[in-house]
XYZ file of C-alpha atoms in Angstrom:
537
model
C -12.298 -29.722 -10.902
C -8.545 -30.218 -11.265
C -6.220 -29.808 -8.311
C -2.493 -29.287 -8.676
C 0.311 -29.683 -6.181
C 3.922 -29.332 -7.218
C 7.256 -29.523 -5.445
C 10.973 -29.279 -6.105
C 13.297 -31.684 -7.785
C 15.712 -33.210 -5.261
C 18.775 -35.313 -5.940
C 19.259 -37.480 -2.859
C 21.735 -39.951 -4.286
C 24.685 -38.181 -2.702
C 23.132 -37.828 0.747
C 22.196 -41.527 0.805
C 25.707 -42.672 -0.047
C 27.308 -44.481 2.840
C 30.770 -43.312 1.812
C 29.952 -39.625 1.421
C 32.576 -37.255 2.815
C 32.194 -33.994 4.692
C 35.293 -31.798 5.079
C 37.475 -34.689 3.911
C 36.151 -37.124 6.521
C 33.594 -39.862 6.325
C 30.285 -39.055 7.925
C 28.275 -41.681 9.811
C 26.473 -44.010 7.420
C 22.730 -44.523 7.616
C 21.110 -47.927 7.774
C 20.042 -49.875 4.719
C 16.406 -49.888 5.775
C 16.314 -46.136 6.230
C 18.159 -45.591 2.954
C 15.745 -47.701 0.898
C 12.775 -46.117 2.642
C 14.021 -42.644 1.712
C 14.707 -43.746 -1.860
C 11.210 -45.187 -2.190
C 9.584 -42.055 -0.727
C 11.586 -39.780 -3.011
C 10.849 -41.806 -6.105
C 7.151 -41.882 -5.262
C 7.089 -38.125 -4.710
C 8.931 -37.381 -7.952
C 6.614 -39.669 -9.898
C 3.554 -37.890 -8.526
C 5.031 -34.482 -9.340
C 5.965 -35.640 -12.823
C 2.408 -36.877 -13.386
C 0.965 -33.509 -12.375
C 3.341 -31.668 -14.683
C 2.596 -34.027 -17.539
C -1.139 -33.434 -17.131
C -0.705 -29.671 -17.321
C 1.743 -29.860 -20.198
C -0.652 -32.099 -22.097
C -3.349 -29.426 -21.687
C -0.942 -26.670 -22.777
C 0.110 -28.680 -25.843
C -3.509 -29.135 -26.899
C -4.232 -25.445 -26.344
C -1.426 -24.517 -28.766
C -2.381 -27.096 -31.419
C -4.360 -25.389 -34.190
C -5.193 -28.700 -35.897
C -7.173 -30.021 -32.915
C -9.017 -26.788 -32.178
C -6.570 -25.042 -29.908
C -6.674 -21.460 -28.692
C -6.212 -19.012 -31.584
C -2.727 -17.475 -31.334
C -2.408 -14.261 -33.303
C -0.403 -11.093 -33.703
C -2.302 -8.012 -32.613
C -1.594 -4.721 -34.321
C -1.615 -1.616 -32.182
C -0.595 1.975 -32.824
C 2.946 1.977 -34.308
C 3.680 -1.529 -32.956
C 2.721 -5.185 -33.081
C 2.105 -7.619 -30.235
C 3.172 -11.071 -31.474
C 1.927 -14.518 -30.389
C -0.787 -13.626 -27.899
C -4.168 -15.007 -26.835
C -6.917 -13.380 -24.798
C -8.135 -14.438 -21.380
C -11.614 -14.989 -22.792
C -10.242 -17.470 -25.345
C -8.441 -19.434 -22.618
C -11.518 -19.615 -20.366
C -13.787 -20.695 -23.217
C -11.333 -23.372 -24.345
C -11.074 -24.788 -20.815
C -14.854 -24.906 -20.448
C -15.236 -26.649 -23.784
C -12.409 -29.205 -23.572
C -12.393 -29.957 -19.823
C -16.187 -30.201 -19.481
C -16.378 -27.263 -17.069
C -19.806 -25.673 -16.783
C -19.063 -22.828 -14.378
C -16.956 -19.949 -15.793
C -15.641 -19.204 -12.291
C -14.219 -22.714 -12.065
C -12.641 -22.350 -15.496
C -10.999 -19.083 -14.402
C -9.730 -20.837 -11.276
C -8.215 -23.707 -13.288
C -6.614 -21.223 -15.675
C -5.154 -19.278 -12.749
C -3.668 -22.481 -11.300
C -2.006 -23.213 -14.634
C -0.751 -19.627 -14.853
C 0.614 -19.780 -11.293
C 2.973 -22.544 -12.467
C 4.190 -20.307 -15.307
C 2.755 -22.171 -18.287
C 0.634 -19.150 -19.291
C 1.353 -15.558 -18.312
C -0.015 -12.037 -18.930
C 2.290 -9.954 -21.097
C 1.870 -6.740 -19.092
C 1.481 -7.860 -15.468
C 3.689 -9.589 -12.903
C 0.722 -11.247 -11.155
C 0.170 -14.648 -12.761
C -3.602 -15.044 -12.956
C -6.157 -15.559 -15.718
C -9.045 -13.127 -16.229
C -12.086 -13.604 -18.413
C -11.544 -10.463 -20.477
C -9.476 -9.116 -23.341
C -6.161 -9.210 -21.466
C -3.361 -10.589 -23.636
C -1.533 -13.752 -22.544
C 1.385 -15.688 -23.956
C 2.439 -19.327 -23.624
C 5.700 -20.102 -21.872
C 8.526 -21.751 -23.819
C 9.068 -25.453 -22.935
C 12.621 -24.560 -21.876
C 11.240 -22.661 -18.857
C 8.606 -25.245 -17.839
C 8.685 -26.355 -14.177
C 9.113 -29.983 -15.250
C 12.744 -29.115 -16.038
C 13.272 -28.892 -12.274
C 14.574 -25.348 -12.124
C 16.182 -24.122 -8.913
C 17.704 -20.809 -10.025
C 20.398 -19.204 -7.918
C 20.366 -15.663 -6.625
C 23.306 -14.855 -8.892
C 21.073 -15.726 -11.854
C 18.395 -13.394 -10.526
C 20.982 -10.640 -10.046
C 22.209 -11.074 -13.651
C 18.632 -10.904 -14.925
C 17.792 -7.723 -13.011
C 21.090 -6.120 -13.938
C 20.445 -6.973 -17.600
C 17.029 -5.311 -17.398
C 18.568 -2.067 -16.155
C 20.981 -1.952 -19.102
C 18.210 -1.915 -21.697
C 16.559 1.458 -22.067
C 13.051 0.235 -22.840
C 9.800 1.031 -21.097
C 8.632 -2.596 -21.076
C 11.841 -3.669 -19.319
C 11.741 -1.138 -16.485
C 12.049 -2.675 -13.023
C 9.047 -2.762 -10.747
C 9.423 -1.359 -7.233
C 9.890 -4.755 -5.592
C 12.428 -5.752 -8.276
C 14.440 -2.586 -7.659
C 14.488 -3.373 -3.928
C 15.604 -6.949 -4.617
C 18.358 -5.666 -6.911
C 19.635 -3.340 -4.185
C 19.679 -6.194 -1.645
C 21.448 -8.516 -4.059
C 24.019 -5.844 -4.857
C 24.834 -5.556 -1.162
C 24.905 -9.336 -0.711
C 27.154 -9.930 -3.730
C 29.296 -6.818 -3.359
C 32.545 -8.758 -3.814
C 31.483 -10.465 -7.024
C 29.244 -7.737 -8.442
C 31.767 -6.915 -11.186
C 31.548 -10.504 -12.412
C 27.728 -10.359 -12.355
C 27.785 -7.089 -14.284
C 30.058 -8.604 -16.933
C 27.740 -11.589 -17.315
C 24.761 -9.264 -17.745
C 26.607 -7.268 -20.423
C 27.413 -10.461 -22.304
C 23.765 -11.532 -22.203
C 22.661 -8.127 -23.511
C 25.076 -8.384 -26.447
C 23.696 -11.825 -27.334
C 20.100 -10.601 -27.116
C 20.775 -7.657 -29.429
C 21.735 -10.039 -32.242
C 18.299 -11.664 -32.195
C 15.308 -10.628 -34.248
C 13.178 -7.865 -32.722
C 10.009 -9.981 -32.532
C 11.871 -12.976 -31.156
C 13.629 -10.791 -28.590
C 10.325 -9.305 -27.439
C 8.815 -12.782 -26.916
C 11.899 -14.124 -25.113
C 12.017 -11.079 -22.812
C 8.430 -11.660 -21.732
C 9.000 -15.402 -21.238
C 12.098 -14.772 -19.145
C 10.206 -12.224 -17.050
C 7.392 -14.751 -16.490
C 9.955 -17.355 -15.422
C 11.245 -15.052 -12.694
C 7.695 -14.089 -11.718
C 7.251 -17.774 -10.842
C 10.530 -18.230 -8.959
C 10.720 -14.727 -7.421
C 7.033 -13.770 -7.216
C 5.536 -10.396 -6.427
C 5.227 -9.797 -2.653
C 1.828 -11.034 -1.540
C 1.502 -13.684 -4.255
C 1.721 -17.417 -3.621
C 5.138 -18.927 -4.273
C 4.410 -22.207 -6.071
C 8.087 -23.209 -5.964
C 8.562 -22.978 -2.206
C 10.130 -25.940 -0.459
C 7.919 -28.898 0.394
C 7.584 -29.518 4.141
C 8.687 -33.117 3.639
C 11.917 -31.869 2.119
C 12.932 -30.383 5.460
C 12.782 -33.829 7.086
C 15.196 -35.486 4.662
C 18.948 -35.552 4.886
C 20.607 -32.733 2.990
C 23.316 -33.240 0.400
C 26.174 -30.772 0.961
C 27.660 -31.558 -2.459
C 24.475 -30.870 -4.399
C 24.948 -28.588 -7.418
C 21.858 -26.656 -8.461
C 20.946 -26.051 -12.066
C 21.767 -22.529 -13.220
C 19.856 -20.485 -15.762
C 22.871 -18.679 -17.228
C 25.495 -21.350 -16.549
C 26.805 -19.576 -13.449
C 27.180 -21.634 -10.256
C 27.991 -20.372 -6.814
C 30.899 -21.859 -4.926
C 29.050 -21.338 -1.681
C 25.541 -20.292 -0.865
C 25.354 -16.543 -0.290
C 22.921 -14.544 1.748
C 19.704 -14.082 -0.192
C 17.081 -11.384 0.266
C 14.418 -13.783 -0.925
C 15.359 -17.294 0.235
C 17.111 -18.379 3.433
C 20.351 -20.229 2.595
C 21.156 -23.613 4.064
C 23.998 -23.649 6.573
C 27.204 -25.400 5.446
C 27.847 -28.699 7.177
C 30.946 -28.724 9.395
C 32.259 -30.610 12.353
C 30.609 -29.762 15.655
C 32.965 -28.143 18.159
C 32.859 -27.864 21.929
C 31.853 -24.225 21.626
C 28.857 -25.211 19.494
C 27.777 -27.743 22.095
C 28.121 -25.159 24.872
C 25.981 -22.706 22.902
C 23.390 -25.414 22.321
C 23.309 -26.253 26.037
C 22.905 -22.576 26.907
C 20.108 -22.246 24.376
C 18.289 -25.330 25.671
C 18.591 -24.133 29.273
C 17.105 -20.807 28.228
C 14.258 -22.650 26.517
C 13.586 -24.616 29.709
C 13.285 -21.392 31.698
C 11.140 -19.814 29.018
C 7.560 -19.250 30.073
C 5.423 -21.171 27.591
C 1.645 -21.299 27.618
C -0.810 -23.466 25.782
C -3.289 -21.757 23.515
C -6.110 -22.804 25.845
C -4.411 -21.018 28.750
C -3.843 -17.921 26.629
C -7.517 -17.917 25.639
C -8.577 -18.276 29.276
C -6.335 -15.364 30.235
C -7.785 -13.144 27.509
C -11.337 -14.078 28.477
C -10.627 -13.354 32.149
C -9.098 -9.975 31.260
C -12.101 -9.085 29.108
C -14.562 -10.083 31.807
C -12.622 -8.074 34.384
C -12.687 -4.856 32.364
C -16.097 -5.294 30.740
C -17.834 -2.892 33.136
C -15.223 -0.211 32.341
C -15.668 -0.490 28.570
C -18.274 2.077 27.441
C -18.711 0.237 24.133
C -19.991 -2.844 25.986
C -21.411 -1.508 29.243
C -23.149 1.909 29.313
C -21.312 4.309 31.588
C -22.919 5.128 34.933
C -23.328 8.035 35.299
C -23.642 8.817 31.609
C -21.086 10.745 29.572
C -21.729 14.507 30.016
C -20.665 15.138 26.423
C -23.414 12.821 25.165
C -26.169 13.538 27.680
C -27.134 16.591 29.731
C -26.223 14.883 33.006
C -23.106 16.366 34.658
C -23.097 13.924 37.560
C -19.859 12.380 36.285
C -18.015 15.679 36.605
C -19.409 16.188 40.088
C -18.125 12.765 41.111
C -14.698 13.474 39.609
C -14.505 16.770 41.512
C -15.458 15.173 44.795
C -12.721 14.036 47.142
C -14.235 10.608 47.702
C -13.702 8.211 44.755
C -16.507 6.001 43.530
C -16.685 2.347 44.465
C -16.133 1.317 40.840
C -13.009 3.445 40.667
C -11.593 2.004 43.882
C -12.291 -1.522 42.671
C -10.143 -0.907 39.600
C -7.139 -0.048 41.758
C -7.029 -3.664 42.872
C -6.657 -5.022 39.325
C -2.971 -4.176 39.046
C -0.315 -1.856 40.393
C -0.326 0.113 37.131
C -4.011 0.943 37.577
C -3.436 2.724 40.869
C -0.421 4.582 39.460
C -2.438 5.835 36.464
C -5.177 7.284 38.698
C -4.365 10.597 40.412
C -6.727 9.886 43.316
C -5.315 6.372 43.592
C -1.774 7.721 43.830
C -2.848 10.150 46.536
C -4.481 7.377 48.574
C -1.460 5.127 48.111
C 0.861 7.962 49.138
C -1.137 8.535 52.355
C -0.840 4.844 53.141
C 2.921 4.888 52.560
C 3.255 7.969 54.765
C 1.532 6.079 57.550
C 4.169 3.355 57.147
C 7.054 5.851 56.798
C 7.974 4.649 53.294
C 6.529 7.383 51.097
C 9.969 8.178 49.665
C 9.664 5.222 47.281
C 6.556 6.557 45.554
C 7.831 10.136 45.609
C 11.059 8.999 43.936
C 9.128 7.076 41.284
C 6.908 10.084 40.554
C 9.917 12.406 40.439
C 11.618 10.204 37.846
C 8.424 10.087 35.793
C 8.258 13.874 35.906
C 11.937 14.075 34.902
C 11.159 12.345 31.601
C 8.731 15.151 30.728
C 11.029 18.050 31.624
C 12.473 20.404 28.976
C 15.996 19.492 27.960
C 17.465 22.622 29.538
C 16.058 21.653 32.960
C 17.018 17.968 32.882
C 20.519 18.289 34.363
C 19.292 20.462 37.216
C 16.402 18.120 37.990
C 18.714 15.077 37.940
C 20.923 16.688 40.555
C 17.904 17.550 42.727
C 16.606 13.964 42.629
C 20.054 12.615 43.433
C 20.506 14.916 46.417
C 17.020 14.185 47.769
C 16.875 10.404 47.385
C 20.275 8.834 46.612
C 23.161 11.000 47.791
C 24.923 10.070 51.058
C 22.898 11.579 53.900
C 19.893 12.257 51.636
C 16.793 13.418 53.564
C 14.558 10.834 51.818
C 16.977 8.015 51.094
C 15.543 5.038 49.221
C 16.624 1.419 49.538
C 18.552 0.341 46.416
C 20.625 -2.765 45.797
C 24.342 -2.269 45.183
C 24.150 -3.085 41.461
C 21.418 -0.532 40.706
C 23.121 2.078 42.877
C 26.422 1.629 41.055
C 24.791 1.972 37.629
C 22.834 5.039 38.726
C 25.977 6.636 40.173
C 27.690 6.285 36.810
C 24.670 7.656 34.938
C 24.450 10.769 37.116
C 27.840 11.917 35.838
C 26.245 12.427 32.423
C 22.690 13.199 33.443
C 19.805 12.577 31.085
C 16.113 11.803 31.104
C 16.764 8.108 31.751
C 19.523 8.445 34.329
C 17.455 6.771 37.053
C 15.894 4.073 34.838
C 17.446 1.121 36.715
C 16.709 2.627 40.119
C 13.122 3.397 39.136
C 12.567 -0.167 37.922
C 13.963 -1.549 41.188
C 11.711 0.697 43.289
C 8.713 -0.159 41.096
C 9.210 -3.893 41.674
C 9.726 -3.280 45.382
C 6.467 -1.338 45.748
C 4.553 -3.791 43.581
C 5.615 -6.859 45.534
C 5.493 -5.366 49.036
C 3.799 -2.002 49.573
C 1.001 -2.481 47.033
C 0.017 -5.867 48.457
C -0.135 -4.413 51.977
C -2.169 -1.454 50.722
C -4.823 -3.784 49.285
C -5.078 -5.518 52.678
C -5.138 -2.268 54.645
C -8.223 -0.875 56.369
C -7.953 2.348 54.347
C -8.467 0.533 51.056
C -11.085 -1.856 52.418
C -13.127 1.047 53.786
C -13.100 2.748 50.391
C -13.933 -0.499 48.630
C -16.814 -1.473 50.910
C -18.309 2.010 51.088
C -21.849 1.832 49.698
C -24.356 4.445 48.827
C -27.021 5.036 51.414
C -30.390 3.462 50.630
C -32.790 5.534 48.603
C -35.415 5.356 51.389
C -32.994 6.864 53.891
C -32.086 9.605 51.461
C -35.796 10.266 50.909
C -36.468 10.534 54.637
C -33.515 12.887 55.058
C -34.723 15.062 52.202
C -38.227 15.249 53.684
C -36.813 16.153 57.096
C -34.690 18.931 55.604
C -37.709 20.338 53.782
C -39.801 20.205 56.969
C -37.039 21.930 58.977
C -36.739 24.703 56.423
C -40.505 25.190 56.380
C -40.597 25.411 60.191
C -37.663 27.818 60.428
C -39.035 30.137 57.772
C -42.195 31.323 59.734
C -40.080 31.875 62.864
C -37.721 34.122 60.975
C -40.553 36.165 59.491
C -42.307 36.360 62.859
C -39.178 37.547 64.665
C -38.553 40.044 61.929
C -42.044 41.441 62.316
C -41.664 41.656 66.109
C -38.310 43.411 65.999
C -39.120 45.648 63.062
C -42.832 46.362 63.214
C -42.478 49.365 60.942
C -41.050 47.452 58.061
C -43.332 47.981 55.120
C -44.444 45.090 52.972
C -42.753 46.675 49.999
C -39.319 46.579 51.723
C -36.780 44.801 49.535
C -36.153 41.189 50.446
C -32.460 41.745 51.114
C -33.201 44.402 53.727
C -35.800 42.211 55.413
C -33.384 39.309 55.515
C -30.639 41.433 57.083
C -33.018 42.710 59.781
C -34.190 39.148 60.477
C -30.592 37.963 60.921
C -29.931 40.877 63.286
C -32.988 39.955 65.328
C -31.858 36.349 65.590
C -28.466 37.562 66.713
C -30.009 39.551 69.524
C -31.950 36.507 70.644
C-alpha cells in the first residue's frame, strides 16, 4: 500500500531575514536559533514533499512509456468525432496491480484515486478526480501542470479561466453549476478590475484558436483538470489545502505567488474559495483596545468542557425519558393506538395527573406550555396579588397571533390595562424597558411589548415560579397519590351492596303504595311511582 501526503511550496527566506521591512520600517528580528530551526524544518518538509512527488511522477512516467510496457494510450473514434490520447480505467488498475505488486483490485483502485486526486491522471468528462475500474476514459496531465511545480494560483487566474470558458461556445466547455456560482462571486469581488480580467481572457482565447484542434482539445481538458485540483468540486477533498504546520510559521508579507497566466495581484482580494491573509501593518491603540474588549468578552463567555456537555445531555435525557413514548410506553396508553380512552378522561378531568404535575417543576417553560399548569400558576399568583404579570405575558403572546387588522387595537388595550399611568393592573417594569416600550407603542406592532415581556418573564422565572414550586398548592398536587387498589375494591363492594339493599326497599314501597300496579306496567311508570312513594315517606 502506498500512502501520499503533499503540502504547499513555501518561500520563507524573506520572513527569516533579520533586516526585512514592513511599511518602510524594520520589524523585530528573530533569534539565530529560531531562524535556523525554522530553516531546517522547512527544508526537511520540502524534501519529504519532493520525494513523494518524485515517487508519483516516476510511476506516471513508467505508465506512459510504451517501451517498458506502459498503459496503452490510443485515440478512440466515436460518432463524427475522435477522442485523442486516452486510456481506460481498467487499463490503469491492471497496470498498477501488475507493476506495484498489488493483489487486491480495490487497493489498486484506491492507489489510482490517490494519484488522480493530485491531478496526475484525470477523467475527461468528470470534475471528480477518481479512478474507476471500468471503461471510463482518462488522460495524463501535462508535466507543466504537475504539483511538483509548486503551483499556488491566484483567484484572478481562476476568474480568467472561467471567463475564457464562457467565451467559447462549446458543449464540453460549459460551466458546471458550482463554477458558475464561483464566477459570479469572483465578478463581485473583482468588480473594479473585471474589465482587465475580461481582456486577459479574450487574449487567451485568441491564442488558443491558433492551435491545432486536437491539441486544443487536450490542453482544454488538462487545464480543466488543473483547476479541478486547485478549486475542487464542493464535497471533494482539497489536496492543496494549507498544511497545519504552515499556520505556525512566520508569514512573509513580500511573498509573490506564481501565476498561471502571468497576472499577479498587487494585494490579496476577497476570495469566495480561500480566505485571504490579512496585510501586516503597525498595531494602533484602537487595535489594542479592540483586542482587550474581545479578550474580556472571552473571559465572560460561558465555556463548558465536552464532559460537562455530555453530562448535561445525559441528565436531560434521563429527566424526560418517562415522557418519551418511543422509550417508555405511555400510561395510560394512546387512545388512537388502543381502545382505552382513559387518557382522554384524565385530560378532561380538572385534577392533573402526578406525572403531569412533576413535569411543571422541570422548567418555567414547561408550566407555561401546559394549560392546566398556567391555570394553577395563575391561581397561585392571584393569592399573592401578582397575577397581572402572568396575564400581561399571556396577553402579549396572544397579540402575536392576532390578525393584522386587530393588532393596533389590541396594543392599545394592553397598554391601557398594564402600562399606562393609572392602569388597573399595572406591572413592575424597569425604566429602560418602559422607555423602549413607550416608543414602540407609537407605532404598534406584534412585537411592541417584546422587551417588557422578556423582563416580566425573567421576573416570574426567578421569583414567582420558585415560590410556586415551594408552595403548599404545588406540593399537594405533586404528592397526591392514587388510593390503594384494596381500598378502591372495598369501596366498590360497599357501593354494590348498598345498591342491592336499596333496590328491594324501593320495590317493596312501590308495591305497598301502588298495590294495583300490574306486573306488565312499564318500568318508567313503576320507577316514577316508587319515587313518589319515597317522597311521601
